Short mmCIF file of C-alpha atoms in Angstrom, two decimals:
data_model
loop_
_atom_site.label_atom_id
_atom_site.label_comp_id
_atom_site.label_asym_id
_atom_site.label_seq_id
_atom_site.Cartn_x
_atom_site.Cartn_y
_atom_site.Cartn_z
CA MET W 1 5.52 -1.16 -9.81
CA ASP W 2 5.32 0.74 -6.57
CA GLU W 3 4.69 4.53 -6.85
CA ILE W 4 7.65 6.52 -5.37
CA ILE W 5 6.37 9.24 -3.26
CA VAL W 6 9.72 10.69 -2.06
CA LYS W 7 12.98 10.36 -3.83
CA LEU W 8 16.21 11.99 -2.36
CA GLU W 9 19.31 11.92 -4.63
CA GLY W 10 22.50 13.09 -3.31
CA LEU W 11 20.71 15.45 -0.73
CA ALA W 12 23.28 17.38 1.32
CA LYS W 13 23.20 20.41 3.56
CA ARG W 14 25.95 22.32 5.22
CA PHE W 15 25.75 25.03 7.78
CA ASP W 16 29.03 26.91 7.35
CA THR W 17 31.64 24.13 8.18
CA LYS W 18 29.10 21.69 9.71
CA VAL W 19 27.89 18.92 7.55
CA ALA W 20 24.18 18.28 8.69
CA VAL W 21 23.17 15.97 5.91
CA ASP W 22 25.75 14.24 3.88
CA PHE W 23 24.60 13.01 0.44
CA VAL W 24 21.56 11.13 1.35
CA ASN W 25 19.77 8.85 -1.16
CA LEU W 26 16.47 7.54 -0.19
CA GLU W 27 13.12 6.39 -1.83
CA ILE W 28 9.77 6.20 0.09
CA LYS W 29 7.01 4.24 -1.62
CA LYS W 30 3.22 4.99 -1.58
CA GLY W 31 1.56 3.36 1.40
CA GLU W 32 4.67 2.94 3.62
CA ILE W 33 5.17 4.25 7.14
CA PHE W 34 8.91 4.93 6.70
CA GLY W 35 11.00 5.64 9.73
CA LEU W 36 14.09 7.69 10.15
CA LEU W 37 16.00 6.48 13.23
CA GLY W 38 19.06 8.18 14.72
CA PRO W 39 20.29 10.20 17.73
CA ASN W 40 19.91 13.98 18.02
CA GLY W 41 22.10 15.76 15.61
CA ALA W 42 21.99 12.76 13.03
CA GLY W 43 20.31 14.85 10.30
CA LYS W 44 16.77 13.67 10.61
CA SER W 45 15.00 16.84 11.10
CA THR W 46 17.16 18.76 8.58
CA THR W 47 16.32 16.20 5.96
CA MET W 48 12.59 16.58 6.61
CA ASN W 49 12.86 20.35 6.60
CA MET W 50 14.48 20.19 3.10
CA ILE W 51 11.63 17.90 1.91
CA CYS W 52 9.10 20.44 3.11
CA THR W 53 11.33 23.27 1.65
CA LEU W 54 11.92 25.04 4.95
CA VAL W 55 15.48 24.53 4.64
CA LYS W 56 17.33 24.87 1.10
CA PRO W 57 19.67 22.03 0.27
CA THR W 58 23.35 22.71 -0.33
CA SER W 59 23.20 20.07 -3.26
CA GLY W 60 21.20 17.25 -4.40
CA GLN W 61 17.65 16.69 -5.72
CA ILE W 62 14.27 16.09 -4.20
CA GLU W 63 11.48 14.55 -6.16
CA LEU W 64 7.81 14.52 -4.68
CA PHE W 65 5.05 12.47 -6.30
CA GLY W 66 7.27 12.03 -9.24
CA SER W 67 8.11 15.73 -9.88
CA ASP W 68 11.16 17.83 -9.16
CA ILE W 69 10.17 19.92 -6.13
CA LYS W 70 11.93 22.90 -7.63
CA LYS W 71 9.63 22.86 -10.62
CA GLU W 72 6.42 21.69 -8.77
CA GLU W 73 6.90 23.12 -5.28
CA ARG W 74 3.43 24.60 -4.66
CA LYS W 75 1.49 21.71 -5.98
CA SER W 76 3.74 19.13 -4.29
CA LEU W 77 3.51 20.94 -0.91
CA SER W 78 -0.24 21.14 -1.06
CA ARG W 79 -0.21 17.32 -0.84
CA ILE W 80 1.91 17.20 2.26
CA GLY W 81 1.16 17.59 5.92
CA TYR W 82 3.92 18.56 8.22
CA VAL W 83 4.13 17.94 12.04
CA PRO W 84 7.22 19.75 13.36
CA GLN W 85 8.93 18.74 16.48
CA ASP W 86 8.50 22.15 17.93
CA LEU W 87 4.99 23.00 18.44
CA ALA W 88 3.47 25.02 15.52
CA ILE W 89 0.33 26.15 17.43
CA HIS W 90 -0.75 29.60 18.60
CA GLU W 91 -1.29 29.68 22.27
CA ALA W 92 -3.79 32.59 22.16
CA LEU W 93 -6.03 31.01 19.47
CA ARG W 94 -8.62 28.39 20.58
CA ALA W 95 -8.15 24.80 19.35
CA TRP W 96 -10.56 25.06 16.57
CA GLU W 97 -8.99 28.51 15.46
CA ASN W 98 -5.56 26.79 15.16
CA VAL W 99 -6.81 24.00 12.88
CA GLU W 100 -8.93 26.63 10.92
CA LEU W 101 -5.94 28.82 10.38
CA PHE W 102 -3.67 26.13 8.94
CA ALA W 103 -6.46 24.47 6.82
CA SER W 104 -7.34 27.95 5.35
CA LEU W 105 -3.67 28.36 4.09
CA TYR W 106 -4.52 25.55 1.67
CA GLY W 107 -7.46 27.43 0.17
CA ILE W 108 -10.20 25.51 2.14
CA LYS W 109 -13.18 27.86 2.79
CA GLY W 110 -16.78 27.84 3.87
CA GLU W 111 -18.57 24.72 4.95
CA GLU W 112 -15.65 22.57 3.71
CA LEU W 113 -13.34 24.40 6.09
CA LYS W 114 -15.73 23.96 9.02
CA LYS W 115 -16.10 20.19 8.35
CA ALA W 116 -12.27 19.94 7.91
CA VAL W 117 -11.90 21.57 11.36
CA ASP W 118 -14.51 19.34 13.08
CA ASN W 119 -13.10 16.10 11.46
CA SER W 120 -9.41 17.00 12.34
CA LEU W 121 -10.30 17.75 16.02
CA ASP W 122 -12.59 14.62 16.23
CA PHE W 123 -9.69 12.43 14.84
CA VAL W 124 -7.21 13.49 17.58
CA GLY W 125 -9.77 13.33 20.27
CA LEU W 126 -10.13 17.09 21.01
CA SER W 127 -13.71 17.77 20.06
CA GLU W 128 -14.77 18.56 23.66
CA HIS W 129 -11.80 21.00 23.88
CA ARG W 130 -12.42 22.86 20.62
CA LYS W 131 -12.94 26.04 22.41
CA GLY W 132 -9.98 25.64 24.69
CA LEU W 133 -6.74 27.58 24.66
CA PRO W 134 -3.50 25.62 23.98
CA LYS W 135 -1.99 27.37 26.84
CA ASN W 136 -4.17 25.49 29.19
CA PHE W 137 -3.66 22.02 27.57
CA SER W 138 -1.46 19.24 28.71
CA SER W 139 1.72 18.26 26.69
CA GLY W 140 -0.22 15.34 25.16
CA MET W 141 -3.07 17.58 24.10
CA LYS W 142 -0.84 20.16 22.48
CA ARG W 143 0.77 17.42 20.57
CA ARG W 144 -2.54 16.13 19.38
CA LEU W 145 -3.61 19.48 18.30
CA ASN W 146 -0.19 19.93 16.43
CA ILE W 147 -1.20 16.83 14.43
CA ALA W 148 -4.76 18.05 13.87
CA CYS W 149 -3.28 21.26 12.28
CA ALA W 150 -1.65 19.08 9.69
CA LEU W 151 -4.61 17.09 8.68
CA GLY W 152 -7.25 19.65 7.54
CA HIS W 153 -6.34 19.69 3.88
CA HIS W 154 -6.24 15.80 3.65
CA PRO W 155 -2.54 15.31 2.94
CA GLU W 156 -1.33 12.19 0.84
CA LEU W 157 2.10 12.33 2.65
CA LEU W 158 2.23 13.08 6.40
CA ILE W 159 5.63 14.00 7.79
CA LEU W 160 6.15 13.75 11.56
CA ASP W 161 9.21 14.93 13.38
CA GLU W 162 9.33 13.58 16.87
CA PRO W 163 5.64 14.02 17.52
CA THR W 164 5.50 12.22 20.79
CA VAL W 165 8.54 14.29 22.62
CA GLY W 166 7.64 14.91 26.19
CA ILE W 167 4.38 13.21 26.49
CA ASP W 168 3.00 10.54 28.75
CA PRO W 169 2.68 6.88 27.44
CA GLN W 170 -1.06 7.00 27.09
CA SER W 171 -0.84 9.90 24.65
CA ARG W 172 1.99 8.37 22.84
CA ASN W 173 0.13 5.17 22.26
CA PHE W 174 -2.90 7.25 21.28
CA ILE W 175 -0.78 9.04 18.66
CA LEU W 176 0.87 5.87 17.27
CA GLU W 177 -2.61 4.17 16.85
CA LYS W 178 -3.91 7.26 14.81
CA ILE W 179 -0.82 7.25 12.59
CA LYS W 180 -1.43 3.55 11.80
CA TYR W 181 -5.07 4.27 11.11
CA LEU W 182 -4.13 7.19 8.71
CA ASN W 183 -1.87 4.84 6.94
CA LYS W 184 -4.53 2.23 6.53
CA MET W 185 -6.65 4.94 4.96
CA GLY W 186 -4.02 5.46 2.29
CA VAL W 187 -1.84 8.17 3.70
CA THR W 188 1.97 7.63 3.34
CA VAL W 189 3.96 8.50 6.42
CA LEU W 190 7.40 9.68 7.05
CA TYR W 191 8.21 9.30 10.71
CA THR W 192 11.21 10.32 12.65
CA SER W 193 12.07 9.40 16.34
CA HIS W 194 14.90 8.44 18.49
CA TYR W 195 12.66 6.07 20.32
CA MET W 196 13.28 2.50 19.23
CA GLU W 197 9.93 1.08 20.27
CA GLU W 198 8.03 3.73 18.25
CA ILE W 199 9.87 2.96 15.06
CA GLU W 200 9.63 -0.85 15.70
CA ALA W 201 5.90 -0.48 16.47
CA ILE W 202 4.53 1.31 13.36
CA CYS W 203 7.24 1.47 10.60
CA THR W 204 7.15 -0.97 7.73
CA ARG W 205 10.61 0.21 6.53
CA LEU W 206 13.27 2.46 7.95
CA ALA W 207 16.68 4.12 7.53
CA ILE W 208 19.21 4.56 10.18
CA MET W 209 21.06 7.92 10.11
CA ASP W 210 24.10 9.02 11.95
CA ASN W 211 26.41 12.01 11.37
CA GLY W 212 24.28 13.09 8.48
CA LYS W 213 24.48 9.83 6.61
CA VAL W 214 22.25 7.08 5.89
CA ILE W 215 24.21 3.96 7.09
CA ALA W 216 21.50 1.29 6.66
CA CYS W 217 17.90 1.14 5.06
CA GLY W 218 15.28 -1.64 4.78
CA THR W 219 12.87 -3.70 6.73
CA LYS W 220 13.86 -4.85 10.12
CA GLU W 221 14.34 -8.39 8.73
CA GLU W 222 16.79 -6.89 6.07
CA LEU W 223 18.71 -5.05 8.75
CA VAL W 224 19.01 -8.07 10.85
CA GLN W 225 20.80 -9.76 7.89
CA LEU W 226 23.40 -6.88 7.92
CA VAL W 227 24.49 -7.97 11.46
CA SER W 228 23.79 -11.68 11.77
CA ASP W 229 24.29 -14.83 9.77
CA ASP W 230 21.28 -16.25 11.26
CA PRO W 231 18.04 -14.89 9.32
CA MET W 232 15.94 -16.18 12.04
CA SER W 233 17.92 -14.41 14.77
CA GLU W 234 15.76 -12.38 17.23
CA ILE W 235 17.93 -9.23 17.35
CA SER W 236 16.37 -6.09 18.62
CA LEU W 237 16.35 -2.89 16.72
CA GLU W 238 18.52 -1.34 19.58
CA GLN W 239 21.16 -4.10 19.11
CA ILE W 240 21.02 -3.64 15.25
CA PHE W 241 21.65 0.13 15.82
CA LEU W 242 24.55 -0.46 18.33
CA THR W 243 26.23 -2.83 15.95
CA LEU W 244 25.95 -0.47 12.95
CA THR W 245 26.92 2.86 14.83
CA GLY W 246 28.80 1.71 17.95
CA LYS W 247 26.39 3.95 19.87
CA LYS W 248 23.53 3.51 22.37
CA LEU W 249 20.62 5.47 20.82
CA ARG W 250 18.81 6.05 24.09
CA ASP W 251 21.83 7.52 25.72
CA TYR W 252 22.24 9.93 22.90
CA ALA W 253 18.50 10.76 22.94
CA GLU W 254 18.63 11.73 26.50
CA GLY W 255 21.81 13.70 26.24
CA GLU W 256 23.95 11.34 28.38
CA MET W 257 26.79 10.91 26.02
#
């Protein structure tokens, strides 16, 4: 039986009268790259922030690694790496100092800390820029440093919220390949994006969110069956999304609707 890494039951979040997440039920299995697909405002980031305990749920339950997060919060969070959409790096600290800062928060010290910094920077291709200041980095380099800061403590679950926003195609492809490599090394990944091609390229299973709800969940092949009687139909993920939501995801992503 597959181990469940993340389990959400009836998860909901309201900000005053606005419903951000509306009774979401999800399970993410060990070894998956699980995608959350939806337009801006669908509830993806709020869901991730609740899993990371950055936002307190209005109601519902979160289990991480088989334990209620309310009972095992510190232990569970020590096994998670989180890459937020908004850059969580310090412009005035050098690249290696940023990674060291975040790794040290997990109790890593001495030679182990130095090795963690070196390995993380090497993994994202920033070893040669270890002494550089992020304020002088390109958008792609900043995004890669953002990821490095989440890897120093060797997380078992990596949560990435729109990690490729505002970067060039080469940097985007680099990041996607690194995520797939981490997954091959045993890291379970929760990945959110409003870019169809990213979700389709790396995710083994996905959930489509809209207006705070999960409206469909499964592999792409399973989602095709929801919109077509032909199991061999070559329907794109964009067509599936449009059929299920009545919306064009890219238009929403770019703020055109």
